[in-house]
Tab-separated table of C-alpha atoms in Angstrom:
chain	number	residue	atom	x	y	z
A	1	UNK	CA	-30.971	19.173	-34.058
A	2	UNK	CA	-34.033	17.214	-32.828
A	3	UNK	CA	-34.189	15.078	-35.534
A	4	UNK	CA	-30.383	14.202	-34.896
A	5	UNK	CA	-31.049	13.368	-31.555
A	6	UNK	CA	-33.879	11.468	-32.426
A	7	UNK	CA	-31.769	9.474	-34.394
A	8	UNK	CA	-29.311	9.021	-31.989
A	9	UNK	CA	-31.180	7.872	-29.338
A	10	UNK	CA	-32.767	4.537	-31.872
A	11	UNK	CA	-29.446	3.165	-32.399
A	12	UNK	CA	-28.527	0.492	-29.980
A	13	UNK	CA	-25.848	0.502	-27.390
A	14	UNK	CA	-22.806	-1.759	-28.225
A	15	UNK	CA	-24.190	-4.809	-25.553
A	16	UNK	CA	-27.214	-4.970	-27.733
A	17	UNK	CA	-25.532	-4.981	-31.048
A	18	UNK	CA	-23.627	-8.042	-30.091
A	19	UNK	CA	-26.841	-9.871	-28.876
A	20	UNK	CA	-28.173	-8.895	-32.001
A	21	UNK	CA	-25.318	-10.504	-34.151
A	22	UNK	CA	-25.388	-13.555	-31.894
A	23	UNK	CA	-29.077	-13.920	-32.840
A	24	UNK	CA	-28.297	-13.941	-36.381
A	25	UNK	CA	-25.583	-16.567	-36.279
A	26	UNK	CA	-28.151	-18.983	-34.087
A	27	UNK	CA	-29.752	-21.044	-36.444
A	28	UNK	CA	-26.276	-21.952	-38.320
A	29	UNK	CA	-24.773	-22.406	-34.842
A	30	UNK	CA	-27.667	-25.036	-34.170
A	31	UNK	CA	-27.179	-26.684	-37.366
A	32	UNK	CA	-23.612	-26.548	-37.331
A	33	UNK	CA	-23.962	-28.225	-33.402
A	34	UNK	CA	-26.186	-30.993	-34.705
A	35	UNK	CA	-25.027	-32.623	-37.648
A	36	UNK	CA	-21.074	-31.806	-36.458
A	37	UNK	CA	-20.434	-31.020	-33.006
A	38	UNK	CA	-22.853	-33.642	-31.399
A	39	UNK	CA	-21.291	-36.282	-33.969
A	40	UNK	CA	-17.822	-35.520	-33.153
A	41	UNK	CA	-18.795	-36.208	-29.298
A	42	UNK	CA	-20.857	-38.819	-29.428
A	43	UNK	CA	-18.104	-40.655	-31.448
A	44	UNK	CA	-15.458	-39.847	-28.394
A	45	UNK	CA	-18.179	-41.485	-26.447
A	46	UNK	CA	-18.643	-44.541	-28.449
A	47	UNK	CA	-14.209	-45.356	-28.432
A	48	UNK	CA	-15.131	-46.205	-24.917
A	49	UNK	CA	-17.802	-48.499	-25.128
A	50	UNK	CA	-17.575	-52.117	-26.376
A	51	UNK	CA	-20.778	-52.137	-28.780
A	52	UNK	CA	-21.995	-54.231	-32.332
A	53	UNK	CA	-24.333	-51.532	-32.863
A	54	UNK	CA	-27.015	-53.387	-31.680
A	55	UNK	CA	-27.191	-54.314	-28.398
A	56	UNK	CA	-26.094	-52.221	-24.733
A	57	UNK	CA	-23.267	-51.032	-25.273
A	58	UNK	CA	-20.949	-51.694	-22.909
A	59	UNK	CA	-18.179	-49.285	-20.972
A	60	UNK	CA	-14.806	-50.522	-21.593
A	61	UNK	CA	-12.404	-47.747	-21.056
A	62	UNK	CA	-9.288	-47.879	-23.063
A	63	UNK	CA	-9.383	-51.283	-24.706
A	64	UNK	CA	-10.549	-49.854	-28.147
A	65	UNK	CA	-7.395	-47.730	-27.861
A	66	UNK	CA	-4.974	-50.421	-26.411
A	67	UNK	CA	-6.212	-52.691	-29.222
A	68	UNK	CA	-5.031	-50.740	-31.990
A	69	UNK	CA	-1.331	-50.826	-30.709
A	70	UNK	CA	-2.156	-54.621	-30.990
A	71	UNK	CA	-3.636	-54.406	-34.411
A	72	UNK	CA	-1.728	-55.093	-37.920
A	73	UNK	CA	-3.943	-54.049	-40.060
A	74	UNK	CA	-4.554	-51.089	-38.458
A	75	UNK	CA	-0.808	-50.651	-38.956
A	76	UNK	CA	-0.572	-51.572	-42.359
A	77	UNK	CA	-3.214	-49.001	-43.224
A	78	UNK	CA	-1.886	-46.084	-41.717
A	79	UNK	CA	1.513	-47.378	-43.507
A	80	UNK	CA	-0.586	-46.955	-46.724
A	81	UNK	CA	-1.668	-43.870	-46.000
A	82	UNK	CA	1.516	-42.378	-45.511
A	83	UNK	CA	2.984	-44.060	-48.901
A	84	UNK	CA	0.087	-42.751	-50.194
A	85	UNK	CA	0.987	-38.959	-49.389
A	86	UNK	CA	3.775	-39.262	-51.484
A	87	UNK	CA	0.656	-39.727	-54.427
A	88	UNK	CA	-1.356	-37.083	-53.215
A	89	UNK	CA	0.686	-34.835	-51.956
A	90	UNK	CA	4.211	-34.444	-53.199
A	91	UNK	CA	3.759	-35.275	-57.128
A	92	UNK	CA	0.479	-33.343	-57.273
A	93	UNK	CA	2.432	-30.192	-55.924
A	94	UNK	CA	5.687	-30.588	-57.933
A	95	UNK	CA	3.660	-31.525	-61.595
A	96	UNK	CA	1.319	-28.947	-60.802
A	97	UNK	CA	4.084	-26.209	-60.264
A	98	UNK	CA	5.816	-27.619	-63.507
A	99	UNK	CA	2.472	-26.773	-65.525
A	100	UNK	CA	2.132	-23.252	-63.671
A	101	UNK	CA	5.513	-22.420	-64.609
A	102	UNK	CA	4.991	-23.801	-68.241
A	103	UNK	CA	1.468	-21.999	-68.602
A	104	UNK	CA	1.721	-18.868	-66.912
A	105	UNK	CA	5.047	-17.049	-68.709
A	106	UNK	CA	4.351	-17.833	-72.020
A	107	UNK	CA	0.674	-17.082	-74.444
A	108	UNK	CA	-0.067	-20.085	-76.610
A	109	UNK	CA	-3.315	-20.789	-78.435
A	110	UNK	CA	-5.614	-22.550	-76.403
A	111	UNK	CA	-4.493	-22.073	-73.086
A	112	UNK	CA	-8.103	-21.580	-71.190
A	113	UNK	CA	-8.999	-24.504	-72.951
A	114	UNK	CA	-5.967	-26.474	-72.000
A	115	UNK	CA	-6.467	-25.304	-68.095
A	116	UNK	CA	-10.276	-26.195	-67.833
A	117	UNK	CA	-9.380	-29.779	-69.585
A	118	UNK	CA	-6.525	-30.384	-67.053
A	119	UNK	CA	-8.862	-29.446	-63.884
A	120	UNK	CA	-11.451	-31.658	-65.105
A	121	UNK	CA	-10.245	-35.110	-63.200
A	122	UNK	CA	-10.584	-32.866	-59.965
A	123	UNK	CA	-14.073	-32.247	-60.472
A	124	UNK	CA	-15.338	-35.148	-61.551
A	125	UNK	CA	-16.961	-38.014	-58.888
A	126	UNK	CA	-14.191	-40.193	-56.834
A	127	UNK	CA	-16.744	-42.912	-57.381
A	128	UNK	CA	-16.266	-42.390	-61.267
A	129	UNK	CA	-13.253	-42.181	-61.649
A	130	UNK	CA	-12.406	-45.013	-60.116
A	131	UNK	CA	-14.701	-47.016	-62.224
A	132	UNK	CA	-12.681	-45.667	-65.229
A	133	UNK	CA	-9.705	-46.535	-63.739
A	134	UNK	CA	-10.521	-49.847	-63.005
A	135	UNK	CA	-11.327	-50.399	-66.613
A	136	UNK	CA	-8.042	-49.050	-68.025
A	137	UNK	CA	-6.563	-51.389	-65.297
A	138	UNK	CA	-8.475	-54.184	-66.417
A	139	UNK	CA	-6.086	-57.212	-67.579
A	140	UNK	CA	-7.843	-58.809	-69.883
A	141	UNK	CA	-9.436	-56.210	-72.120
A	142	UNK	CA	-8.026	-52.708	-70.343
A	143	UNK	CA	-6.190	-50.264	-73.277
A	144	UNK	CA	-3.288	-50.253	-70.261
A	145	UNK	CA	-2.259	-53.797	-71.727
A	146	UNK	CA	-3.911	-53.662	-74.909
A	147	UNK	CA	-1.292	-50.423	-75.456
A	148	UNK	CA	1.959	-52.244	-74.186
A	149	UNK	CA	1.324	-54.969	-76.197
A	150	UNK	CA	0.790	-52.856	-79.222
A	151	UNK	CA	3.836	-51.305	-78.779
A	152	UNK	CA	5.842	-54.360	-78.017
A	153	UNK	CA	5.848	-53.785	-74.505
A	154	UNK	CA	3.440	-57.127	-73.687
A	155	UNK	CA	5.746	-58.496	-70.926
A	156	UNK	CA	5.395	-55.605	-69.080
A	157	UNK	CA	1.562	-56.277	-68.711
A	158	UNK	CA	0.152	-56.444	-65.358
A	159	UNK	CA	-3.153	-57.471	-63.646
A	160	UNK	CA	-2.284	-53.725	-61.747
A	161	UNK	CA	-4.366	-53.857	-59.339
A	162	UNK	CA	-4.462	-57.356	-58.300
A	163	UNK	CA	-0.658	-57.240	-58.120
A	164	UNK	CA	0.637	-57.213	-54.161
A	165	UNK	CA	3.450	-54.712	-55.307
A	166	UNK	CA	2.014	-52.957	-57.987
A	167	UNK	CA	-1.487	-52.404	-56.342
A	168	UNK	CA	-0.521	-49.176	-54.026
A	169	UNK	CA	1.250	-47.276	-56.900
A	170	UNK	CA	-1.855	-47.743	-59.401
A	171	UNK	CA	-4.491	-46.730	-57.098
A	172	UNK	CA	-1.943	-43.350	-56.304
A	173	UNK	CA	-1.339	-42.476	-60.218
A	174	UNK	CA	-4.508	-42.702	-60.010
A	175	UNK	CA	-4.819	-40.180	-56.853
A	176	UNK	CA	-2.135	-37.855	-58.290
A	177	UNK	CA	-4.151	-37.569	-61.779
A	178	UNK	CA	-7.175	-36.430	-59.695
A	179	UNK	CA	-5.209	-33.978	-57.245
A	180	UNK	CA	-2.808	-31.978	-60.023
A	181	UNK	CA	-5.921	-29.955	-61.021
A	182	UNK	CA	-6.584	-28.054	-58.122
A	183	UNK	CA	-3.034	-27.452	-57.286
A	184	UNK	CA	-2.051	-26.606	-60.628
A	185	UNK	CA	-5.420	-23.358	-60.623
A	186	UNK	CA	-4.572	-22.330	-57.044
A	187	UNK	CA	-0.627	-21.985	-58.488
A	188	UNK	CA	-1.980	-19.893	-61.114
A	189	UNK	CA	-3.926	-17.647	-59.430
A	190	UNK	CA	-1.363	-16.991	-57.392
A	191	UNK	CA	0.932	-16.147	-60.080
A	192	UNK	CA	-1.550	-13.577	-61.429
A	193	UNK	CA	-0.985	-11.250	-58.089
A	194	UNK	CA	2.646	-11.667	-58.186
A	195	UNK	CA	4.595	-8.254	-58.982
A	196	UNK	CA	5.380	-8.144	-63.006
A	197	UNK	CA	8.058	-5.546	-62.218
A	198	UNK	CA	9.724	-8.399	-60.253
A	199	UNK	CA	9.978	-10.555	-63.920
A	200	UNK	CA	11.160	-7.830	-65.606
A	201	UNK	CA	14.046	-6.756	-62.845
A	202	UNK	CA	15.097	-10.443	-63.174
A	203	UNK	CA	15.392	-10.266	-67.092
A	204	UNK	CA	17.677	-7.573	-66.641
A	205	UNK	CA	19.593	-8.956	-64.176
A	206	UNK	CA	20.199	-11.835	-67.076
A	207	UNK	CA	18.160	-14.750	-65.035
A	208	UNK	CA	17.254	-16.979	-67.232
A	209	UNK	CA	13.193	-18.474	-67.312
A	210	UNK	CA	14.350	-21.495	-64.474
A	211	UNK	CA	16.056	-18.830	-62.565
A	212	UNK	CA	13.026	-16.261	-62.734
A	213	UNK	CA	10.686	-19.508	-61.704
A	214	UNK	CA	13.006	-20.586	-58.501
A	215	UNK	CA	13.507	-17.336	-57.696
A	216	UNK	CA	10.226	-15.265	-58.230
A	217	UNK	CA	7.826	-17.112	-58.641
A	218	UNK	CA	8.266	-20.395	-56.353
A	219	UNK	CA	9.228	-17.512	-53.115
A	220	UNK	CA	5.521	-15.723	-54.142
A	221	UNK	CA	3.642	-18.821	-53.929
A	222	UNK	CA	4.353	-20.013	-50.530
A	223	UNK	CA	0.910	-19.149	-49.217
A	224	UNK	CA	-1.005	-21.152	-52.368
A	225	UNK	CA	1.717	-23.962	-51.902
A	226	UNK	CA	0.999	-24.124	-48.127
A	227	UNK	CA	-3.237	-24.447	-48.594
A	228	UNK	CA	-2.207	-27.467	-51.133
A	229	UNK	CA	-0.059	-28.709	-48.781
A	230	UNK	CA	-2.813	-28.926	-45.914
A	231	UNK	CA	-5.702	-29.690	-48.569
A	232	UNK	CA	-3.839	-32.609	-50.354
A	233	UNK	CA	-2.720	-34.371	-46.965
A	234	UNK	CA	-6.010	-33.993	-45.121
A	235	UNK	CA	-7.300	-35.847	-48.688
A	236	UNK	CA	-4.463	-38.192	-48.477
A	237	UNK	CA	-5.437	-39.136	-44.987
A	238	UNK	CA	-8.781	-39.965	-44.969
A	239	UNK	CA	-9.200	-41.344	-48.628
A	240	UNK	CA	-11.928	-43.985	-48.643
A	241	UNK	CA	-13.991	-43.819	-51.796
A	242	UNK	CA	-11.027	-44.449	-54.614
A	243	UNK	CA	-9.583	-47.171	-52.663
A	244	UNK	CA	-13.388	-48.858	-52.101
A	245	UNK	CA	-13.770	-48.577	-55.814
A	246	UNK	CA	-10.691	-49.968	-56.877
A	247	UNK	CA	-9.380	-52.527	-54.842
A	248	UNK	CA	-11.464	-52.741	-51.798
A	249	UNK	CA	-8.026	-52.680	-49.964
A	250	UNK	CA	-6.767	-55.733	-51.780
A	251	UNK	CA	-4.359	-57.677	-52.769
A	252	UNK	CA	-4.032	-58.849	-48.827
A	253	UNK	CA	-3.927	-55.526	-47.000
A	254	UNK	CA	-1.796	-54.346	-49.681
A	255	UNK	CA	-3.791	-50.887	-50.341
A	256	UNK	CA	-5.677	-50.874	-47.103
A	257	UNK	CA	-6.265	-47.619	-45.362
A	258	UNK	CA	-7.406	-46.320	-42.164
A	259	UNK	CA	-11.009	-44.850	-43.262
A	260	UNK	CA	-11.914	-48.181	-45.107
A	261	UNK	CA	-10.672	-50.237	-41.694
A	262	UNK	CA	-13.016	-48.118	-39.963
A	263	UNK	CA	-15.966	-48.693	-42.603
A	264	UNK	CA	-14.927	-52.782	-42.180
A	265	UNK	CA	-15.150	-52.748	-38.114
A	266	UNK	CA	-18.173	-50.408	-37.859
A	267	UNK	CA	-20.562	-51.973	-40.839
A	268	UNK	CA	-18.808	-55.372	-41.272
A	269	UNK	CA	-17.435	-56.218	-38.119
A	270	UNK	CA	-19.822	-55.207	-35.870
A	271	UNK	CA	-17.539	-53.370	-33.564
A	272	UNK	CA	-18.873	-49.858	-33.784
A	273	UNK	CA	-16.596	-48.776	-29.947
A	274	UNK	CA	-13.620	-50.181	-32.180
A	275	UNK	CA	-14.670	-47.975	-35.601
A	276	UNK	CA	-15.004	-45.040	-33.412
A	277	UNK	CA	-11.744	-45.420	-31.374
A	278	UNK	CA	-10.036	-45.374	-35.055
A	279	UNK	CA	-12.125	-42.722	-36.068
A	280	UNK	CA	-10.797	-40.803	-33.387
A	281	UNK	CA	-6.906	-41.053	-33.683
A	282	UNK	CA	-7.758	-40.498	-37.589
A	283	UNK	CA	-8.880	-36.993	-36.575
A	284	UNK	CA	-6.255	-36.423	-34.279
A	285	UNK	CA	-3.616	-37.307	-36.960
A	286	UNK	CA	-5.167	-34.805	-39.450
A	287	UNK	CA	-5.499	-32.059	-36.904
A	288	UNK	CA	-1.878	-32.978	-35.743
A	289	UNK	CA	-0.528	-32.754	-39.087
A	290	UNK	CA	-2.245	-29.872	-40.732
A	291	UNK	CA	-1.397	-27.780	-37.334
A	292	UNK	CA	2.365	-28.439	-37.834
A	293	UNK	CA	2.369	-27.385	-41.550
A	294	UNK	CA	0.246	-24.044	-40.762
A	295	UNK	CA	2.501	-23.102	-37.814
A	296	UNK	CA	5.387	-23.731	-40.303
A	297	UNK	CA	4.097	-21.361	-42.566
A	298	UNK	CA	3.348	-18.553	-40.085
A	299	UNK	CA	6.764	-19.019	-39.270
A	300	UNK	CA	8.269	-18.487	-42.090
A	301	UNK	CA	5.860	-15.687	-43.407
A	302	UNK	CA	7.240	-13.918	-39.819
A	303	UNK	CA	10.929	-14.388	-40.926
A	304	UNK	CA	9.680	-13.045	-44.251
A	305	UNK	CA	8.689	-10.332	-42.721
């Protein structure tokens, strides 16, 4: 019995414990303040000031804000980066859920080997890809061309990403090729946890394999579709590197976007209080957008329920 209460009387009370766990998390509070919180505010800051970077910067209120309402550009690449959900977004999700489906209720030689090839684009560098993309773009010696006019198909040859209507669809194949990947492994690990017993209740109910996918399979994904739902559009909003790569927003503005209007104004322009005021509503937009799609799936996971 002593050496119980000894025991006893070295363990901590419960206002200690928590002071102790508080010390732990300290040093990846402080890094986590410095290189993200102190960013984050110092770029609210900066949307007020009128500044080139160089000199005194100068307190200007809500002008940077006011000016975007004024600014096309600005317009034209948030535009883009709507059209460009469509690219990373919706055809990501729907081919990716066509290759789960195809994959994941039928054995065929190969298949690990078919998954790792088909994640592969996801992995690899934005930076690279892009620089293979631009060569299979390329008009004059790309194999885009060189296959259409081996085929027969010359007049359909493009300079793709010089074209002002073609230019925003060839950068996006080019986003949905990279984007599939990841949707298509989080779709099939989520098919691994769903119920067998639910499959095989379906067979002998006489559903066929489209009616066991719409009604099995697509209802147990929701969660998996949901995170590549608020994944892909925080990637569709703030792509930068492809599009710097590629086109450099060209033709025109024709596949300017909001993060490389931000990257012209802040390191080109010279109007840092401008960058950060777009910086800013960028954020907003993302947080805006991924907090509707969550609260729509909490929703309907209570209604499930």
């Amino acid at each position: 019995m002593l050496r119980v209460s000894r025991i006893r009387t070295r363990q901590p009370d419960i206002g200690q414990r928590s002071w102790t766990a508080y010390l732990y998390i300290l040093p990846s509070l402080f890094v986590y303040a410095v290189f993200v919180l102190w960013p984050v505010l110092d770029t609210l800051r900066l949307s007020f000031y009128e500044w080139d970077g160089v000199s005194t910067p100068r307190l200007i209120g809500l002008s940077n804000y006011l000016r975007l309402l004024e600014d096309q550009v600005f317009h034209i690449a948030l535009r883009n980066n709507l059209l460009f959900i469509a690219f990373y977004t919706l055809f990501p999700i729907s081919f990716a859920l066509f290759l789960t489906a195809l994959m994941t209720r039928r054995r065929f030689r190969g298949l690990s080997f078919f998954r790792a090839g088909l994640f592969v684009p996801y992995v690899m560098s934005m930076v690279v890809v892009g620089v293979v993309w631009r060569w299979i773009y390329n008009p004059a010696f790309g194999p885009l061309n060189q296959l259409l006019q081996a085929i027969g198909l010359g007049s359909w040859a493009r300079p793709w990403l010089g074209d002002f209507n073609l230019a925003l669809p060839a950068v996006g194949v080019v986003g949905t090729w990279v984007q599939y990947g990841f949707c298509m492994v989080l779709f099939i690990a989520g098919v691994q946890r769903i119920d067998e017993t639910l499959y095989d209740a379906a067979k002998i109910d006489g559903a066929n394999e489209l009616q066991q996918f719409w009604h099995v399979t697509l209802p147990g994904l929701y969660s998996e579709i949901s995170i590549a739902l608020v994944t892909t559009l925080i990637t569709a909003l703030k792509i930068f590197d492809l599009v710097f790569v590629t086109t450099r927003g060209g033709p025109g503005n024709q596949t300017m976007v909001v993060s490389l209007w931000l990257y012209n104004n802040a390191f080109q322009i010279n109007r840092v209080g401008y960058a950060a005021a777009i910086a800013v509503v960028l954020t907003i937009l993302i947080l805006l957008i991924s907090y509707v799609v969550l609260t729509m799936r909490l929703r309907a996971g209570r209604e499930e329920a």
